[in-house]
Amino acid sequence: MSDPAKPVRIAILGPGTVGSEVVRLLSEQGPDLAARVGAPLELAGVYVRDTSKDRGPHLPATVLTSDASALVAGADVVVELMGGIEPARTLILEAIAGGASVVTANKALLAAHGPELYEAADAANVDLYFEAAVAGAIPLVRPVRESLAGDHITRILGIVNGTTNYILDEMTRRGLSYDVALKQAQELGYAEADPTADVEGHDAAAKAAILASLAFHQRVALEDVYCEGISAITAEDVIAARETDQVIKLLAIAERTPEGVAVRVHPALVPSDHPLAGVHGAFNAVFIEAESAGGLMFYGQGAGGTPTASAVLGDLVSVARHRANGGKGPRESHYAVHDVLPIEAALTRYCVRMAVEDRPGVLSAVAEVFAQHGVGIEIVRQVPGQTHAGLILSTYAAPERDLRATVEGLRRSDAVAAVKSVLRIEGE
Amino acid sequence: MSDPAKPVRIAILGPGTVGSEVVRLLSEQGPDLAARVGAPLELAGVYVRDTSKDRGPHLPATVLTSDASALVAGADVVVELMGGIEPARTLILEAIAGGASVVTANKALLAAHGPELYEAADAANVDLYFEAAVAGAIPLVRPVRESLAGDHITRILGIVNGTTNYILDEMTRRGLSYDVALKQAQELGYAEADPTADVEGHDAAAKAAILASLAFHQRVALEDVYCEGISAITAEDVIAARETDQVIKLLAIAERTPEGVAVRVHPALVPSDHPLAGVHGAFNAVFIEAESAGGLMFYGQGAGGTPTASAVLGDLVSVARHRANGGKGPRESHYAVHDVLPIEAALTRYCVRMAVEDRPGVLSAVAEVFAQHGVGIEIVRQVPGQTHAGLILSTYAAPERDLRATVEGLRRSDAVAAVKSVLRIEGE
Ligand SMILES: NC(=O)c1ccc[n+]([C@@H]2O[C@H](COP(=O)([O-])OP(=O)(O)OC[C@H]3O[C@@H](n4cnc5c(N)ncnc54)[C@H](OP(=O)(O)O)[C@@H]3O)[C@@H](O)[C@H]2O)c1
Ligand SMILES: NC(=O)c1ccc[n+]([C@@H]2O[C@H](COP(=O)([O-])OP(=O)(O)OC[C@H]3O[C@@H](n4cnc5c(N)ncnc54)[C@H](OP(=O)(O)O)[C@@H]3O)[C@@H](O)[C@H]2O)c1
């Protein structure tokens, strides 16, 4: 145990949206943070590329440095908020090698190079904390890896991308088209000029890999995550969902079955009375099913400078307390070795919406296609149409590969004029 | 650091609803728990009053003992699941004095004797964990005292009693009267034969005291919690709420204002689009407002043997890991010294429903009563009636004492035939 009065020296790398808020809060809440840590927190310096740029009252030139390696070498805790792979990866490894603990919000780095970083931290016996990387302000890492450490998580369904939830929610509540909702999200700053990482599900996939690794005590890589975005969702899909008391959400899903672990991101129909259905706007929420605890949900802001800074500071207090008083957070837990299943093996339910010929025998022809692939039909709804009749079928759970083969069969069938949409059903 | 292979010896006190599930899960999940702890967990014994009673396959006579002190003396971790004040308090103090860490689910004991227990644990440098005491399976203690350690919690609104939420939800969704809903809850096992502790808010008050202490870094005693139950809520109140897009929930509220800290339990009107409004049945949820994080919500099962055992085991893994690998959880944080405000000083909003004389000048007479006490009226709704007209007024936030004086004034006013209900409004 070191002298409790000895300050813990903090280095911040990257004072951007999140980092600048961390610096502000550090300076405004000094006495409170010191009381919680048991030692004062001292800002050792802030790494920037350009020290001459004006960065406001909390970032005077005296705290800025462009020598990251020297800053890292003199710190007890390094807070990495630059994002991206390099130089973040190298600086974190330098920090760990020098005996500093690390706090990061960098989901891209963790999803791509997590194991290397966890191993380095374990070997050096320092902490590597990353609450802000999973769902911004929402506490998830401690609940999953500590509170639920005596339980078995069987499934996670997460709304972990605010941009796509905002777009889908506007489509649902205001009847907007995808394009209009996306444009509105961009105007309001919820979506970036190039929205690909959000709308194609890549951001959610990185979070899904991190969550699945924590939940199932084994490593799940970004490549293991099947990923489909929301850009194909139409206003018609949203209306059809509402008519059956469902809403469309982009979900990050991690499941443990007897066969293995399946991790995927895709839009899904969720029943209106599921707690996730009530998550509006850019909010995030993660629904966790555990064997003993049952269903749990964690809800809050998944992004934004100040909310994300809250999670970073929570981590900072924990690791600084360990520096001041001894102790260390939980190590990476990766003792399990379930197979990571390809999407083809995942058990899902499909809702298939199609236009069919308006003549007798069509339903039996359609049903025959499902039967050929061993896929059970749970609900059939017919909707009158102009040139063609509408048919909406929901299946029982079946392997994805059989469902895909069924949809291929429907596309080839004479009875089917068009398969208009295929959405998975989750959360029942 | 002790030898990692050395088992951690666990004593269980009280194998009742929760304790028997803890014993079952301990035996079923041995290898998983050992992997997470870094050492095997060994059941040192289970304390019961009567060792001759048959307690099923997980509790053979060989593990039972009626000598609690001897059991506690030989344990590394003592798990107290008896409930009540004594002998739980004495046995926990014995355990701590003997150098064991403690896990408990005993909210009554913590609300009444928390400071004594926290101090003993700090002095002995052992852990005292109590996740299950706050909201059953819902992870709250780690999020509040660790994840949010770099933030300032300004308010907590919690549905922390499943019995009362079930009753109010049945009244809301099925139009049942209070008495019928309570009877149904008793038949289904959600409410006890003597439902007082639940319906009068005492159970929620104990949880509110624990939550407020954690959130505000200072001690809040059970006596500091103002408490009103739900037994006066009528079907008419529920209907009137629905007509204004609100629902009635029993809330545990802890607020930090510039004047101090206010903690109270009472039924309240909550807007239908607030996340808490969607918490149905016997589920619990805690909504936390923090300066940086914004609004967060934690949802799940607040009771039940297996869900509660999940929280107990999560604590057990944490404290056992500390025994096996060194380290210690956060100490009690009680450095803050805000005044704890009496209910009279709390700022709340009232919704007052009354029957008034059906003649001109009544509204101005009623408004005059509010004005006399400096209480602003936000919304007035008139409802036609048979002998009297109905009048529903919602106020702006005002000190509780002024609102009470206003209601007294209304009761004395000639214009008012009856004040039919007074409900606070929260969550806006
Ligand atoms: N923003 C959120 O809502 C949010 C939520 C959760 C997690 N995160 C994660 O938090 C991290 C930071 O996000 P942010 O939104 O704060 O990003 P940002 O606003 O783009 O800020 C990044 C900061 O890092 C600096 N930086 C970037 N690359 C650098 C390099 N190669 N060398 C030196 N400095 C470099 C930038 O400096 P310049 O100013 O000189 O360009 C800037 O100060 C990311 O990993 C992100 O995924 C963000
Ligand atoms: N049940 C829940 O859903 C829940 C949820 C959250 C927290 N909790 C808390 O968990 C604790 C246990 O609750 P529970 O529902 O499991 O209670 P329970 O079913 O009544 O079990 C209590 C156990 O403790 C034993 N016990 C009680 N008083 C004792 C005494 N004076 N000496 C020796 N043994 C004694 C009982 O033994 P006998 O069998 O011999 O009577 C029984 O085995 C309480 O603090 C409760 O507040 C419970």
mmCIF file of C-alpha atoms in Angstrom, chain A residues 1 24-25 29 31-33 35-36 125 129 131 137-140 142-143 145-152 215 217 256 273 275 280 283 287 290-301 306-311 313-315 317-318 321-322 326-331 333 335, chain B residues 1 24-25 29 31-33 35-36 125 129 131 137-140 142-143 145-152 215 217 256 273 275 280 283 287 290-301 306-311 313-315 317-318 321-322 326-331 333 335:
data_model
loop_
_atom_site.group_PDB
_atom_site.id
_atom_site.type_symbol
_atom_site.label_atom_id
_atom_site.label_comp_id
_atom_site.label_asym_id
_atom_site.label_seq_id
_atom_site.Cartn_x
_atom_site.Cartn_y
_atom_site.Cartn_z
ATOM 1 C CA MET A 1 0.000 0.000 0.000
ATOM 2 C CA ARG A 24 -13.349 19.326 -17.265
ATOM 3 C CA LEU A 25 -14.950 16.955 -14.760
ATOM 4 C CA GLN A 29 -14.786 17.485 -9.062
ATOM 5 C CA PRO A 31 -12.281 16.989 -3.876
ATOM 6 C CA ASP A 32 -15.152 14.543 -4.448
ATOM 7 C CA LEU A 33 -13.012 12.273 -6.587
ATOM 8 C CA ALA A 35 -12.578 11.357 -1.303
ATOM 9 C CA ARG A 36 -13.779 8.414 -3.352
ATOM 10 C CA ASN A 125 -0.633 -6.923 -13.093
ATOM 11 C CA TYR A 129 -11.024 -0.878 -17.727
ATOM 12 C CA GLU A 131 -16.918 0.603 -19.387
ATOM 13 C CA ALA A 137 -22.908 5.881 -19.823
ATOM 14 C CA ILE A 138 -24.774 2.641 -19.127
ATOM 15 C CA PRO A 139 -23.062 0.517 -16.477
ATOM 16 C CA LEU A 140 -22.662 -2.900 -18.108
ATOM 17 C CA ARG A 142 -19.354 -4.379 -13.769
ATOM 18 C CA PRO A 143 -22.896 -5.853 -13.787
ATOM 19 C CA ARG A 145 -18.569 -9.498 -15.076
ATOM 20 C CA GLU A 146 -19.065 -8.953 -11.363
ATOM 21 C CA SER A 147 -22.732 -8.793 -10.312
ATOM 22 C CA LEU A 148 -23.622 -11.740 -12.558
ATOM 23 C CA ALA A 149 -20.425 -13.685 -11.827
ATOM 24 C CA GLY A 150 -22.452 -16.315 -9.958
ATOM 25 C CA ASP A 151 -24.986 -16.741 -12.748
ATOM 26 C CA HIS A 152 -25.053 -17.978 -16.347
ATOM 27 C CA ALA A 215 -20.904 -12.643 -20.835
ATOM 28 C CA HIS A 217 -16.191 -16.018 -20.477
ATOM 29 C CA ARG A 256 -25.373 -19.345 -25.615
ATOM 30 C CA ASP A 273 -44.637 -5.156 -24.693
ATOM 31 C CA PRO A 275 -38.992 -3.704 -22.357
ATOM 32 C CA HIS A 280 -37.005 5.608 -27.808
ATOM 33 C CA PHE A 283 -31.256 5.908 -26.031
ATOM 34 C CA PHE A 287 -31.607 -6.772 -22.021
ATOM 35 C CA ALA A 290 -29.575 -15.125 -17.026
ATOM 36 C CA GLU A 291 -30.430 -18.567 -15.661
ATOM 37 C CA SER A 292 -31.032 -17.478 -12.061
ATOM 38 C CA ALA A 293 -31.582 -13.722 -12.297
ATOM 39 C CA GLY A 294 -34.112 -13.979 -15.157
ATOM 40 C CA GLY A 295 -34.520 -10.887 -17.344
ATOM 41 C CA LEU A 296 -32.597 -7.718 -16.509
ATOM 42 C CA MET A 297 -32.461 -4.495 -18.470
ATOM 43 C CA PHE A 298 -29.972 -1.615 -18.374
ATOM 44 C CA TYR A 299 -31.055 1.627 -20.008
ATOM 45 C CA GLY A 300 -29.443 4.996 -20.634
ATOM 46 C CA GLN A 301 -27.420 7.184 -22.969
ATOM 47 C CA THR A 306 -20.604 14.086 -21.005
ATOM 48 C CA PRO A 307 -22.458 10.774 -20.495
ATOM 49 C CA THR A 308 -19.506 8.816 -21.874
ATOM 50 C CA ALA A 309 -17.147 10.820 -19.637
ATOM 51 C CA SER A 310 -19.220 9.668 -16.640
ATOM 52 C CA ALA A 311 -18.367 6.050 -17.451
ATOM 53 C CA LEU A 313 -14.498 8.662 -14.659
ATOM 54 C CA GLY A 314 -16.167 5.715 -12.907
ATOM 55 C CA ASP A 315 -13.420 3.491 -14.304
ATOM 56 C CA VAL A 317 -11.947 6.110 -9.761
ATOM 57 C CA SER A 318 -11.797 2.297 -9.602
ATOM 58 C CA ARG A 321 -8.352 3.433 -5.917
ATOM 59 C CA HIS A 322 -6.428 0.282 -6.687
ATOM 60 C CA GLY A 326 -3.830 -1.854 -3.408
ATOM 61 C CA GLY A 327 -6.002 -4.416 -5.153
ATOM 62 C CA LYS A 328 -6.859 -4.991 -8.755
ATOM 63 C CA GLY A 329 -10.058 -5.406 -10.722
ATOM 64 C CA PRO A 330 -11.134 -8.749 -12.161
ATOM 65 C CA ARG A 331 -8.894 -10.135 -14.898
ATOM 66 C CA SER A 333 -12.219 -14.308 -17.789
ATOM 67 C CA TYR A 335 -11.779 -20.053 -19.561
ATOM 68 C CA MET B 1 -1.575 -13.417 -1.723
ATOM 69 C CA ARG B 24 -28.013 -25.496 -4.705
ATOM 70 C CA LEU B 25 -26.229 -23.156 -7.113
ATOM 71 C CA GLN B 29 -21.810 -24.534 -10.469
ATOM 72 C CA PRO B 31 -16.214 -25.530 -11.537
ATOM 73 C CA ASP B 32 -17.546 -22.318 -13.100
ATOM 74 C CA LEU B 33 -17.415 -20.463 -9.802
ATOM 75 C CA ALA B 35 -12.762 -20.494 -12.499
ATOM 76 C CA ARG B 36 -14.188 -17.060 -11.803
ATOM 77 C CA ASN B 125 -10.289 -4.852 6.611
ATOM 78 C CA TYR B 129 -21.341 -6.953 0.339
ATOM 79 C CA GLU B 131 -26.291 -6.429 -3.523
ATOM 80 C CA ALA B 137 -31.426 -9.653 -8.730
ATOM 81 C CA ILE B 138 -30.965 -6.149 -10.144
ATOM 82 C CA PRO B 139 -27.341 -5.010 -10.078
ATOM 83 C CA LEU B 140 -27.420 -1.657 -8.297
ATOM 84 C CA ARG B 142 -21.781 -1.812 -8.088
ATOM 85 C CA PRO B 143 -23.305 0.581 -10.630
ATOM 86 C CA ARG B 145 -20.910 2.991 -5.926
ATOM 87 C CA GLU B 146 -18.410 2.071 -8.640
ATOM 88 C CA SER B 147 -19.651 2.814 -12.167
ATOM 89 C CA LEU B 148 -21.063 6.187 -11.094
ATOM 90 C CA ALA B 149 -18.187 7.009 -8.737
ATOM 91 C CA GLY B 150 -17.081 9.796 -11.075
ATOM 92 C CA ASP B 151 -20.529 11.331 -11.339
ATOM 93 C CA HIS B 152 -23.034 13.070 -9.049
ATOM 94 C CA ALA B 215 -25.837 7.476 -3.862
ATOM 95 C CA HIS B 217 -21.998 9.261 0.115
ATOM 96 C CA ARG B 256 -30.113 15.813 -3.564
ATOM 97 C CA ASP B 273 -43.986 7.735 -21.306
ATOM 98 C CA PRO B 275 -39.472 4.411 -18.476
ATOM 99 C CA HIS B 280 -45.343 -4.166 -14.999
ATOM 100 C CA PHE B 283 -40.880 -6.376 -11.576
ATOM 101 C CA PHE B 287 -34.286 5.142 -12.428
ATOM 102 C CA ALA B 290 -26.869 11.754 -12.614
ATOM 103 C CA GLU B 291 -25.284 15.051 -13.599
ATOM 104 C CA SER B 292 -23.086 13.665 -16.389
ATOM 105 C CA ALA B 293 -24.647 10.299 -17.229
ATOM 106 C CA GLY B 294 -28.198 11.683 -17.450
ATOM 107 C CA GLY B 295 -31.032 9.190 -16.927
ATOM 108 C CA LEU B 296 -30.230 5.527 -16.375
ATOM 109 C CA MET B 297 -32.620 2.707 -15.560
ATOM 110 C CA PHE B 298 -31.994 -0.736 -14.078
ATOM 111 C CA TYR B 299 -34.806 -3.265 -14.416
ATOM 112 C CA GLY B 300 -35.379 -6.839 -13.264
ATOM 113 C CA GLN B 301 -36.731 -9.139 -10.592
ATOM 114 C CA THR B 306 -33.427 -17.916 -7.400
ATOM 115 C CA PRO B 307 -33.092 -14.329 -8.690
ATOM 116 C CA THR B 308 -32.005 -13.117 -5.251
ATOM 117 C CA ALA B 309 -29.531 -16.003 -5.018
ATOM 118 C CA SER B 310 -27.981 -14.773 -8.279
ATOM 119 C CA ALA B 311 -27.114 -11.464 -6.612
ATOM 120 C CA LEU B 313 -23.540 -15.448 -5.607
ATOM 121 C CA GLY B 314 -22.237 -12.446 -7.547
ATOM 122 C CA ASP B 315 -21.193 -10.911 -4.229
ATOM 123 C CA VAL B 317 -17.558 -14.467 -6.179
ATOM 124 C CA SER B 318 -16.269 -10.918 -5.593
ATOM 125 C CA ARG B 321 -11.804 -13.513 -5.257
ATOM 126 C CA HIS B 322 -10.480 -10.951 -2.839
ATOM 127 C CA GLY B 326 -5.843 -10.166 -2.450
ATOM 128 C CA GLY B 327 -7.672 -6.861 -2.736
ATOM 129 C CA LYS B 328 -10.821 -5.548 -1.167
ATOM 130 C CA GLY B 329 -14.003 -3.955 -2.457
ATOM 131 C CA PRO B 330 -14.768 -0.273 -1.949
ATOM 132 C CA ARG B 331 -15.286 0.813 1.648
ATOM 133 C CA SER B 333 -18.206 6.126 1.389
ATOM 134 C CA TYR B 335 -17.701 11.693 3.614
#
